[in-house]
Amino acid sequence: MLRLAFVLFALLLAFAAPARAQSLERPVTNFTEKLEIGISTDEISITSDFRGADLTIFGAIDGFDANLLAQGKYNIIVALEGPKDNATVRKKERVFGIWVNTNSMTFELVPESYSLSSTRDIATIAPPRDVANMGIGIDHIRLVPLGFFGDGSTIGEFRNAFRRIRETSGVFQRDPGGVQFISSSLFKASVRLPANVPNGVHVVRAYLFRDGVFVAAKALPLRVVKTGLEQAITRAAHEEPVIYGLFAVTLAVITGWGASLLFRKE
């Protein structure tokens, strides 16, 4: 009987020890800091002479540690993320002397625009793995192929091409140093909206890090709307595509016929 009790006690310790060790190894961090942000405007109107705009984000850190703040241990990352849609990247190659699309890949629900500002290079703010897991930064935007079949050997090539094309066109931007502290705990950030910024609801996201550890995040919506003639054309193209197409063809025919009359040689 005594031997049986000893065996049961040993088994109990064997099962309890891993659970206890796991609980001791799991760090418990209680942060007192809170992040608050505001934007200079909650709506951007796009007119015919729109050439891009700068959006200013103001923020504050509540409950901060004065010593850590003086040592520069707090860092802020601000991202302006555009509406999401599927995006296709096509690869061109020369076939018999002619450039043709030979392959393509579609990524599912990626931001149509993305502008990033930070107190410094995000690679020095937090461990790259943590930043990548949170999807912060152009290099860490999740690019998931839609309906892809194959060995995956070309996915990296298409992902790099997608990022390169978006940055070249200006809809993806990054600005290390674009976030600045203007007082002890107040900061401001400036993100750029390109001239070809997509229409729709954008999201401003701010992230607070303390000595390389993520602390808090905040998000606010930003509406980008077309006004005037641009809005009417966009609405017609989406709501009445047949009528819009017929009108566009008719306008092209009239314009061509008028030009031929104007430049016709007697």
mmCIF file of N, CA and C in Angstrom, residues 150-257:
data_model
loop_
_atom_site.group_PDB
_atom_site.id
_atom_site.type_symbol
_atom_site.label_atom_id
_atom_site.label_comp_id
_atom_site.label_asym_id
_atom_site.label_seq_id
_atom_site.Cartn_x
_atom_site.Cartn_y
_atom_site.Cartn_z
ATOM 1 N N GLY A 150 1.879 24.944 -57.485
ATOM 2 C CA GLY A 150 3.258 24.801 -57.917
ATOM 3 C C GLY A 150 4.153 24.499 -56.735
ATOM 4 N N ASP A 151 5.458 24.515 -56.990
ATOM 5 C CA ASP A 151 6.412 24.178 -55.940
ATOM 6 C C ASP A 151 6.804 25.383 -55.091
ATOM 7 N N GLY A 152 6.308 26.563 -55.438
ATOM 8 C CA GLY A 152 6.583 27.759 -54.647
ATOM 9 C C GLY A 152 7.928 28.397 -54.914
ATOM 10 N N SER A 153 8.651 27.962 -55.928
ATOM 11 C CA SER A 153 9.992 28.480 -56.179
ATOM 12 C C SER A 153 9.977 29.910 -56.705
ATOM 13 N N THR A 154 8.858 30.352 -57.268
ATOM 14 C CA THR A 154 8.799 31.688 -57.857
ATOM 15 C C THR A 154 8.057 32.692 -56.983
ATOM 16 N N ILE A 155 7.538 32.257 -55.837
ATOM 17 C CA ILE A 155 6.750 33.168 -55.002
ATOM 18 C C ILE A 155 7.597 34.344 -54.532
ATOM 19 N N GLY A 156 8.827 34.066 -54.078
ATOM 20 C CA GLY A 156 9.696 35.134 -53.609
ATOM 21 C C GLY A 156 10.000 36.148 -54.692
ATOM 22 N N GLU A 157 10.205 35.675 -55.918
ATOM 23 C CA GLU A 157 10.491 36.572 -57.033
ATOM 24 C C GLU A 157 9.311 37.515 -57.287
ATOM 25 N N PHE A 158 8.096 36.987 -57.280
ATOM 26 C CA PHE A 158 6.923 37.817 -57.528
ATOM 27 C C PHE A 158 6.656 38.761 -56.354
ATOM 28 N N ARG A 159 6.915 38.321 -55.136
ATOM 29 C CA ARG A 159 6.732 39.206 -53.980
ATOM 30 C C ARG A 159 7.682 40.391 -54.053
ATOM 31 N N ASN A 160 8.942 40.143 -54.374
ATOM 32 C CA ASN A 160 9.914 41.225 -54.495
ATOM 33 C C ASN A 160 9.539 42.176 -55.630
ATOM 34 N N ALA A 161 9.053 41.611 -56.737
ATOM 35 C CA ALA A 161 8.646 42.444 -57.860
ATOM 36 C C ALA A 161 7.449 43.320 -57.486
ATOM 37 N N PHE A 162 6.505 42.753 -56.738
ATOM 38 C CA PHE A 162 5.329 43.518 -56.312
ATOM 39 C C PHE A 162 5.740 44.717 -55.465
ATOM 40 N N ARG A 163 6.595 44.481 -54.471
ATOM 41 C CA ARG A 163 7.031 45.577 -53.604
ATOM 42 C C ARG A 163 7.813 46.626 -54.391
ATOM 43 N N ARG A 164 8.672 46.173 -55.304
ATOM 44 C CA ARG A 164 9.476 47.102 -56.086
ATOM 45 C C ARG A 164 8.589 47.982 -56.971
ATOM 46 N N ILE A 165 7.600 47.383 -57.611
ATOM 47 C CA ILE A 165 6.701 48.145 -58.493
ATOM 48 C C ILE A 165 5.897 49.165 -57.695
ATOM 49 N N ARG A 166 5.399 48.755 -56.531
ATOM 50 C CA ARG A 166 4.591 49.676 -55.723
ATOM 51 C C ARG A 166 5.437 50.827 -55.179
ATOM 52 N N GLU A 167 6.676 50.548 -54.807
ATOM 53 C CA GLU A 167 7.529 51.630 -54.320
ATOM 54 C C GLU A 167 7.935 52.562 -55.454
ATOM 55 N N THR A 168 8.195 52.016 -56.622
ATOM 56 C CA THR A 168 8.571 52.847 -57.763
ATOM 57 C C THR A 168 7.430 53.774 -58.168
ATOM 58 N N SER A 169 6.206 53.289 -58.088
ATOM 59 C CA SER A 169 5.055 54.103 -58.465
ATOM 60 C C SER A 169 4.684 55.120 -57.392
ATOM 61 N N GLY A 170 5.231 54.975 -56.193
ATOM 62 C CA GLY A 170 4.992 55.944 -55.139
ATOM 63 C C GLY A 170 3.840 55.629 -54.210
ATOM 64 N N VAL A 171 3.108 54.550 -54.445
ATOM 65 C CA VAL A 171 1.991 54.218 -53.560
ATOM 66 C C VAL A 171 2.462 53.491 -52.298
ATOM 67 N N PHE A 172 3.673 52.951 -52.324
ATOM 68 C CA PHE A 172 4.313 52.406 -51.129
ATOM 69 C C PHE A 172 5.484 53.322 -50.783
ATOM 70 N N GLN A 173 5.493 53.837 -49.550
ATOM 71 C CA GLN A 173 6.551 54.760 -49.137
ATOM 72 C C GLN A 173 6.994 54.447 -47.717
ATOM 73 N N ARG A 174 8.232 54.802 -47.410
ATOM 74 C CA ARG A 174 8.761 54.633 -46.057
ATOM 75 C C ARG A 174 9.616 55.849 -45.703
ATOM 76 N N ASP A 175 9.533 56.264 -44.435
ATOM 77 C CA ASP A 175 10.258 57.451 -43.987
ATOM 78 C C ASP A 175 10.802 57.225 -42.579
ATOM 79 N N PRO A 176 11.974 56.591 -42.450
ATOM 80 C CA PRO A 176 12.601 56.478 -41.131
ATOM 81 C C PRO A 176 12.961 57.875 -40.625
ATOM 82 N N GLY A 177 12.511 58.203 -39.454
ATOM 83 C CA GLY A 177 12.735 59.547 -38.928
ATOM 84 C C GLY A 177 11.550 60.471 -39.137
ATOM 85 N N GLY A 178 10.472 59.964 -39.733
ATOM 86 C CA GLY A 178 9.294 60.791 -39.975
ATOM 87 C C GLY A 178 8.456 61.039 -38.737
ATOM 88 N N VAL A 179 8.745 60.321 -37.652
ATOM 89 C CA VAL A 179 8.057 60.530 -36.368
ATOM 90 C C VAL A 179 9.024 61.233 -35.427
ATOM 91 N N GLN A 180 8.577 62.335 -34.824
ATOM 92 C CA GLN A 180 9.444 63.117 -33.949
ATOM 93 C C GLN A 180 8.708 63.459 -32.662
ATOM 94 N N PHE A 181 9.440 63.408 -31.556
ATOM 95 C CA PHE A 181 8.898 63.854 -30.272
ATOM 96 C C PHE A 181 8.996 65.375 -30.216
ATOM 97 N N ILE A 182 7.870 66.028 -29.921
ATOM 98 C CA ILE A 182 7.851 67.493 -29.867
ATOM 99 C C ILE A 182 7.839 67.998 -28.427
ATOM 100 N N SER A 183 7.652 67.106 -27.471
ATOM 101 C CA SER A 183 7.774 67.436 -26.051
ATOM 102 C C SER A 183 8.102 66.150 -25.320
ATOM 103 N N SER A 184 7.973 66.146 -24.010
ATOM 104 C CA SER A 184 8.383 64.978 -23.234
ATOM 105 C C SER A 184 7.675 63.703 -23.670
ATOM 106 N N SER A 185 6.369 63.793 -23.912
ATOM 107 C CA SER A 185 5.628 62.585 -24.281
ATOM 108 C C SER A 185 4.763 62.769 -25.518
ATOM 109 N N LEU A 186 4.788 63.941 -26.122
ATOM 110 C CA LEU A 186 3.986 64.209 -27.312
ATOM 111 C C LEU A 186 4.834 63.998 -28.569
ATOM 112 N N PHE A 187 4.234 63.464 -29.597
ATOM 113 C CA PHE A 187 4.946 63.246 -30.854
ATOM 114 C C PHE A 187 4.041 63.592 -32.029
ATOM 115 N N LYS A 188 4.654 63.782 -33.155
ATOM 116 C CA LYS A 188 3.911 63.987 -34.395
ATOM 117 C C LYS A 188 4.564 63.185 -35.508
ATOM 118 N N ALA A 189 3.738 62.757 -36.430
ATOM 119 C CA ALA A 189 4.223 61.984 -37.572
ATOM 120 C C ALA A 189 3.624 62.546 -38.844
ATOM 121 N N SER A 190 4.353 62.447 -39.910
ATOM 122 C CA SER A 190 3.877 62.904 -41.209
ATOM 123 C C SER A 190 3.979 61.750 -42.199
ATOM 124 N N VAL A 191 2.847 61.426 -42.823
ATOM 125 C CA VAL A 191 2.835 60.392 -43.859
ATOM 126 C C VAL A 191 2.325 61.006 -45.148
ATOM 127 N N ARG A 192 2.827 60.520 -46.242
ATOM 128 C CA ARG A 192 2.543 61.108 -47.547
ATOM 129 C C ARG A 192 1.459 60.333 -48.275
ATOM 130 N N LEU A 193 0.469 61.065 -48.787
ATOM 131 C CA LEU A 193 -0.529 60.482 -49.672
ATOM 132 C C LEU A 193 -0.129 60.836 -51.098
ATOM 133 N N PRO A 194 0.174 59.854 -51.948
ATOM 134 C CA PRO A 194 0.611 60.153 -53.313
ATOM 135 C C PRO A 194 -0.538 60.692 -54.162
ATOM 136 N N ALA A 195 -0.198 61.247 -55.307
ATOM 137 C CA ALA A 195 -1.218 61.809 -56.205
ATOM 138 C C ALA A 195 -2.188 60.743 -56.692
ATOM 139 N N ASN A 196 -1.715 59.523 -56.801
ATOM 140 C CA ASN A 196 -2.569 58.424 -57.267
ATOM 141 C C ASN A 196 -3.102 57.597 -56.103
ATOM 142 N N VAL A 197 -3.341 58.232 -54.962
ATOM 143 C CA VAL A 197 -3.856 57.532 -53.788
ATOM 144 C C VAL A 197 -5.225 56.932 -54.118
ATOM 145 N N PRO A 198 -5.478 55.697 -53.729
ATOM 146 C CA PRO A 198 -6.762 55.062 -54.058
ATOM 147 C C PRO A 198 -7.920 55.651 -53.260
ATOM 148 N N ASN A 199 -9.073 55.612 -53.858
ATOM 149 C CA ASN A 199 -10.294 56.065 -53.215
ATOM 150 C C ASN A 199 -10.763 55.022 -52.200
ATOM 151 N N GLY A 200 -11.353 55.459 -51.084
ATOM 152 C CA GLY A 200 -11.886 54.514 -50.114
ATOM 153 C C GLY A 200 -11.451 54.840 -48.692
ATOM 154 N N VAL A 201 -11.679 53.891 -47.799
ATOM 155 C CA VAL A 201 -11.360 54.066 -46.378
ATOM 156 C C VAL A 201 -9.952 53.550 -46.101
ATOM 157 N N HIS A 202 -9.088 54.436 -45.626
ATOM 158 C CA HIS A 202 -7.735 54.082 -45.221
ATOM 159 C C HIS A 202 -7.705 53.957 -43.696
ATOM 160 N N VAL A 203 -6.638 53.353 -43.184
ATOM 161 C CA VAL A 203 -6.511 53.169 -41.736
ATOM 162 C C VAL A 203 -5.145 53.676 -41.285
ATOM 163 N N VAL A 204 -5.167 54.572 -40.298
ATOM 164 C CA VAL A 204 -3.935 55.043 -39.670
ATOM 165 C C VAL A 204 -3.662 54.160 -38.451
ATOM 166 N N ARG A 205 -2.505 53.520 -38.423
ATOM 167 C CA ARG A 205 -2.138 52.652 -37.301
ATOM 168 C C ARG A 205 -0.858 53.190 -36.653
ATOM 169 N N ALA A 206 -0.886 53.295 -35.333
ATOM 170 C CA ALA A 206 0.297 53.723 -34.581
ATOM 171 C C ALA A 206 0.680 52.628 -33.596
ATOM 172 N N TYR A 207 1.990 52.365 -33.490
ATOM 173 C CA TYR A 207 2.506 51.317 -32.619
ATOM 174 C C TYR A 207 3.530 51.932 -31.660
ATOM 175 N N LEU A 208 3.442 51.546 -30.403
ATOM 176 C CA LEU A 208 4.378 52.004 -29.381
ATOM 177 C C LEU A 208 5.256 50.835 -28.938
ATOM 178 N N PHE A 209 6.577 51.070 -28.954
ATOM 179 C CA PHE A 209 7.538 50.073 -28.489
ATOM 180 C C PHE A 209 8.365 50.673 -27.352
ATOM 181 N N ARG A 210 8.651 49.841 -26.363
ATOM 182 C CA ARG A 210 9.495 50.258 -25.246
ATOM 183 C C ARG A 210 10.686 49.325 -25.159
ATOM 184 N N ASP A 211 11.848 49.876 -25.468
ATOM 185 C CA ASP A 211 13.089 49.106 -25.424
ATOM 186 C C ASP A 211 12.976 47.815 -26.239
ATOM 187 N N GLY A 212 12.381 47.929 -27.430
ATOM 188 C CA GLY A 212 12.283 46.793 -28.341
ATOM 189 C C GLY A 212 11.099 45.888 -28.117
ATOM 190 N N VAL A 213 10.247 46.208 -27.144
ATOM 191 C CA VAL A 213 9.091 45.358 -26.831
ATOM 192 C C VAL A 213 7.813 46.108 -27.192
ATOM 193 N N PHE A 214 6.900 45.441 -27.894
ATOM 194 C CA PHE A 214 5.634 46.062 -28.264
ATOM 195 C C PHE A 214 4.793 46.322 -27.022
ATOM 196 N N VAL A 215 4.241 47.549 -26.928
ATOM 197 C CA VAL A 215 3.466 47.951 -25.761
ATOM 198 C C VAL A 215 1.993 48.153 -26.094
ATOM 199 N N ALA A 216 1.697 48.969 -27.103
ATOM 200 C CA ALA A 216 0.308 49.308 -27.398
ATOM 201 C C ALA A 216 0.176 49.755 -28.848
ATOM 202 N N ALA A 217 -1.069 49.788 -29.319
ATOM 203 C CA ALA A 217 -1.349 50.228 -30.690
ATOM 204 C C ALA A 217 -2.699 50.938 -30.718
ATOM 205 N N LYS A 218 -2.841 51.831 -31.680
ATOM 206 C CA LYS A 218 -4.093 52.547 -31.891
ATOM 207 C C LYS A 218 -4.351 52.640 -33.391
ATOM 208 N N ALA A 219 -5.634 52.729 -33.764
ATOM 209 C CA ALA A 219 -5.996 52.819 -35.179
ATOM 210 C C ALA A 219 -7.147 53.807 -35.341
ATOM 211 N N LEU A 220 -7.095 54.575 -36.438
ATOM 212 C CA LEU A 220 -8.147 55.528 -36.772
ATOM 213 C C LEU A 220 -8.440 55.440 -38.268
ATOM 214 N N PRO A 221 -9.707 55.597 -38.679
ATOM 215 C CA PRO A 221 -10.029 55.566 -40.109
ATOM 216 C C PRO A 221 -9.807 56.918 -40.771
ATOM 217 N N LEU A 222 -9.508 56.883 -42.061
ATOM 218 C CA LEU A 222 -9.345 58.075 -42.879
ATOM 219 C C LEU A 222 -10.051 57.836 -44.207
ATOM 220 N N ARG A 223 -10.990 58.706 -44.547
ATOM 221 C CA ARG A 223 -11.724 58.565 -45.803
ATOM 222 C C ARG A 223 -11.059 59.392 -46.890
ATOM 223 N N VAL A 224 -10.846 58.763 -48.035
ATOM 224 C CA VAL A 224 -10.346 59.454 -49.224
ATOM 225 C C VAL A 224 -11.445 59.378 -50.281
ATOM 226 N N VAL A 225 -11.984 60.536 -50.645
ATOM 227 C CA VAL A 225 -13.128 60.571 -51.565
ATOM 228 C C VAL A 225 -12.828 61.495 -52.730
ATOM 229 N N LYS A 226 -13.352 61.126 -53.876
ATOM 230 C CA LYS A 226 -13.263 61.978 -55.056
ATOM 231 C C LYS A 226 -14.461 62.912 -55.084
ATOM 232 N N THR A 227 -14.230 64.148 -55.509
ATOM 233 C CA THR A 227 -15.295 65.139 -55.551
ATOM 234 C C THR A 227 -15.413 65.721 -56.954
ATOM 235 N N GLY A 228 -16.563 66.354 -57.210
ATOM 236 C CA GLY A 228 -16.767 67.026 -58.488
ATOM 237 C C GLY A 228 -16.863 66.062 -59.643
ATOM 238 N N LEU A 229 -16.216 66.425 -60.768
ATOM 239 C CA LEU A 229 -16.283 65.626 -61.994
ATOM 240 C C LEU A 229 -15.667 64.247 -61.793
ATOM 241 N N GLU A 230 -14.572 64.166 -61.025
ATOM 242 C CA GLU A 230 -13.926 62.873 -60.787
ATOM 243 C C GLU A 230 -14.882 61.903 -60.094
ATOM 244 N N GLN A 231 -15.650 62.408 -59.117
ATOM 245 C CA GLN A 231 -16.602 61.551 -58.417
ATOM 246 C C GLN A 231 -17.697 61.069 -59.350
ATOM 247 N N ALA A 232 -18.184 61.970 -60.224
ATOM 248 C CA ALA A 232 -19.246 61.590 -61.148
ATOM 249 C C ALA A 232 -18.772 60.528 -62.137
ATOM 250 N N ILE A 233 -17.550 60.684 -62.643
ATOM 251 C CA ILE A 233 -17.011 59.713 -63.596
ATOM 252 C C ILE A 233 -16.803 58.359 -62.916
ATOM 253 N N THR A 234 -16.237 58.372 -61.710
ATOM 254 C CA THR A 234 -16.008 57.130 -60.981
ATOM 255 C C THR A 234 -17.312 56.412 -60.679
ATOM 256 N N ARG A 235 -18.329 57.168 -60.255
ATOM 257 C CA ARG A 235 -19.620 56.564 -59.930
ATOM 258 C C ARG A 235 -20.265 55.970 -61.174
ATOM 259 N N ALA A 236 -20.166 56.689 -62.294
ATOM 260 C CA ALA A 236 -20.755 56.179 -63.532
ATOM 261 C C ALA A 236 -20.056 54.908 -63.998
ATOM 262 N N ALA A 237 -18.721 54.870 -63.859
ATOM 263 C CA ALA A 237 -17.964 53.707 -64.302
ATOM 264 C C ALA A 237 -18.312 52.460 -63.492
ATOM 265 N N HIS A 238 -18.632 52.627 -62.209
ATOM 266 C CA HIS A 238 -18.923 51.476 -61.353
ATOM 267 C C HIS A 238 -20.407 51.113 -61.327
ATOM 268 N N GLU A 239 -21.283 52.119 -61.390
ATOM 269 C CA GLU A 239 -22.710 51.854 -61.259
ATOM 270 C C GLU A 239 -23.403 51.642 -62.599
ATOM 271 N N GLU A 240 -22.909 52.297 -63.653
ATOM 272 C CA GLU A 240 -23.509 52.161 -64.984
ATOM 273 C C GLU A 240 -22.412 51.890 -66.012
ATOM 274 N N PRO A 241 -21.787 50.722 -65.953
ATOM 275 C CA PRO A 241 -20.631 50.473 -66.829
ATOM 276 C C PRO A 241 -20.988 50.464 -68.314
ATOM 277 N N VAL A 242 -22.193 49.973 -68.677
ATOM 278 C CA VAL A 242 -22.572 49.927 -70.091
ATOM 279 C C VAL A 242 -22.738 51.332 -70.651
ATOM 280 N N ILE A 243 -23.486 52.151 -69.940
ATOM 281 C CA ILE A 243 -23.691 53.528 -70.381
ATOM 282 C C ILE A 243 -22.370 54.294 -70.408
ATOM 283 N N TYR A 244 -21.541 54.074 -69.391
ATOM 284 C CA TYR A 244 -20.238 54.740 -69.343
ATOM 285 C C TYR A 244 -19.378 54.325 -70.537
ATOM 286 N N GLY A 245 -19.381 53.028 -70.878
ATOM 287 C CA GLY A 245 -18.600 52.558 -72.019
ATOM 288 C C GLY A 245 -19.081 53.145 -73.332
ATOM 289 N N LEU A 246 -20.411 53.176 -73.530
ATOM 290 C CA LEU A 246 -20.965 53.753 -74.755
ATOM 291 C C LEU A 246 -20.632 55.240 -74.866
ATOM 292 N N PHE A 247 -20.724 55.943 -73.751
ATOM 293 C CA PHE A 247 -20.403 57.370 -73.757
ATOM 294 C C PHE A 247 -18.933 57.600 -74.091
ATOM 295 N N ALA A 248 -18.037 56.763 -73.511
ATOM 296 C CA ALA A 248 -16.609 56.910 -73.772
ATOM 297 C C ALA A 248 -16.283 56.658 -75.239
ATOM 298 N N VAL A 249 -16.911 55.618 -75.820
ATOM 299 C CA VAL A 249 -16.682 55.331 -77.241
ATOM 300 C C VAL A 249 -17.208 56.456 -78.120
ATOM 301 N N THR A 250 -18.418 56.950 -77.816
ATOM 302 C CA THR A 250 -19.007 58.045 -78.587
ATOM 303 C C THR A 250 -18.143 59.296 -78.510
ATOM 304 N N LEU A 251 -17.653 59.598 -77.295
ATOM 305 C CA LEU A 251 -16.796 60.772 -77.131
ATOM 306 C C LEU A 251 -15.511 60.628 -77.923
ATOM 307 N N ALA A 252 -14.946 59.411 -77.958
ATOM 308 C CA ALA A 252 -13.715 59.189 -78.717
ATOM 309 C C ALA A 252 -13.948 59.362 -80.215
ATOM 310 N N VAL A 253 -15.093 58.862 -80.705
ATOM 311 C CA VAL A 253 -15.414 58.998 -82.126
ATOM 312 C C VAL A 253 -15.599 60.465 -82.509
ATOM 313 N N ILE A 254 -16.332 61.204 -81.679
ATOM 314 C CA ILE A 254 -16.572 62.619 -81.961
ATOM 315 C C ILE A 254 -15.266 63.403 -81.927
ATOM 316 N N THR A 255 -14.420 63.093 -80.945
ATOM 317 C CA THR A 255 -13.137 63.788 -80.838
ATOM 318 C C THR A 255 -12.257 63.504 -82.047
ATOM 319 N N GLY A 256 -12.208 62.242 -82.471
ATOM 320 C CA GLY A 256 -11.415 61.896 -83.649
ATOM 321 C C GLY A 256 -11.938 62.534 -84.915
ATOM 322 N N TRP A 257 -13.266 62.546 -85.060
ATOM 323 C CA TRP A 257 -13.866 63.157 -86.258
ATOM 324 C C TRP A 257 -13.621 64.660 -86.267
#
